[in-house]
Amino acid sequence: MHCIGRQTIEQTLSLFGSSVVQYAIIWYLVLRSNSGMVMTVAMVAAALLQAIVSVFGGVWADRWKRKLLVMLPDAVIAAVTICLSASMAVGWGDTGLILVVLVIRSAGGGIQTPAVQSFIPQIARRRGCCASTRLTVRCRRRSASPLLQSPQPSST
């Protein structure tokens, strides 16, 4: 049971960290461009594909190896994010590239999230499954809170 709890916590933290990075990228675009249209496009790029892919992600999680559907998208999301940070470090971080990265991260999240959700009931006891689900829901609610807050303008 100890290993199962650790794995559940690790996956929850991975999903939470990924959503925090996603919001940080969006706010970076907004603060850099100072445009509501850029924010709209970034939010659509970050959320729309995930919503569409997650419908199929649940089915894929039932038919294919869940472990692969958890690890592979997570690795792709991490690799794309590292490439974005490297490109931004050398000055190639234009808006188009950042939006492409948001779309790729969104598609990966649409596969990874349903796979993690379907994986937990299989490995946890009934009591642990309920606790894990509560933890996941709380983390998602808290990760959505940056969207509800606007960045504070600097007073100059």
Coordinates of N, CA, C and O in Angstrom, one line a residue, residues 7 28 36 55 97 100 106 109 114-115 129 134 138 143:
Q7 N 3.0 6.4 -5.5 CA 2.8 6.5 -6.9 C 1.6 7.5 -7.2 O 1.7 8.3 -8.1
Y28 N 2.9 34.4 -19.1 CA 4.1 35.0 -19.7 C 3.7 35.7 -21.0 O 4.1 36.8 -21.3
G36 N -5.4 41.1 -24.7 CA -6.5 40.2 -24.4 C -6.7 39.1 -25.4 O -7.0 38.0 -25.1
V55 N -11.5 13.0 -24.3 CA -12.7 12.2 -24.6 C -12.2 10.8 -25.1 O -12.7 9.8 -24.7
L97 N 5.8 30.0 -31.6 CA 6.5 28.8 -31.0 C 5.8 28.5 -29.7 O 5.6 27.3 -29.4
V100 N 2.5 26.8 -30.2 CA 2.6 25.4 -30.7 C 3.0 24.5 -29.5 O 2.4 23.4 -29.3
S106 N -1.1 20.5 -24.4 CA -2.5 20.3 -24.2 C -2.9 18.9 -24.7 O -3.7 18.2 -24.0
G109 N -1.7 16.3 -22.2 CA -2.5 16.3 -21.0 C -3.8 15.6 -21.2 O -4.4 15.0 -20.3
P114 N -6.7 11.3 -18.3 CA -7.6 10.2 -18.1 C -6.9 8.9 -17.8 O -7.5 8.0 -17.1
A115 N -5.7 8.7 -18.3 CA -5.0 7.5 -18.0 C -4.7 7.4 -16.5 O -4.8 6.3 -15.9
C129 N -8.7 4.8 -2.7 CA -9.2 5.4 -3.9 C -10.0 6.7 -3.7 O -9.8 7.6 -4.4
R134 N -10.2 12.6 -3.9 CA -10.4 13.9 -3.2 C -9.1 14.8 -3.4 O -9.2 15.9 -3.6
R138 N -9.0 18.4 -5.3 CA -8.5 19.6 -4.6 C -7.3 20.2 -5.4 O -7.2 21.4 -5.5
S143 N -5.2 24.5 -8.9 CA -4.4 24.8 -10.1 C -5.2 25.7 -11.0 O -4.6 26.4 -11.8

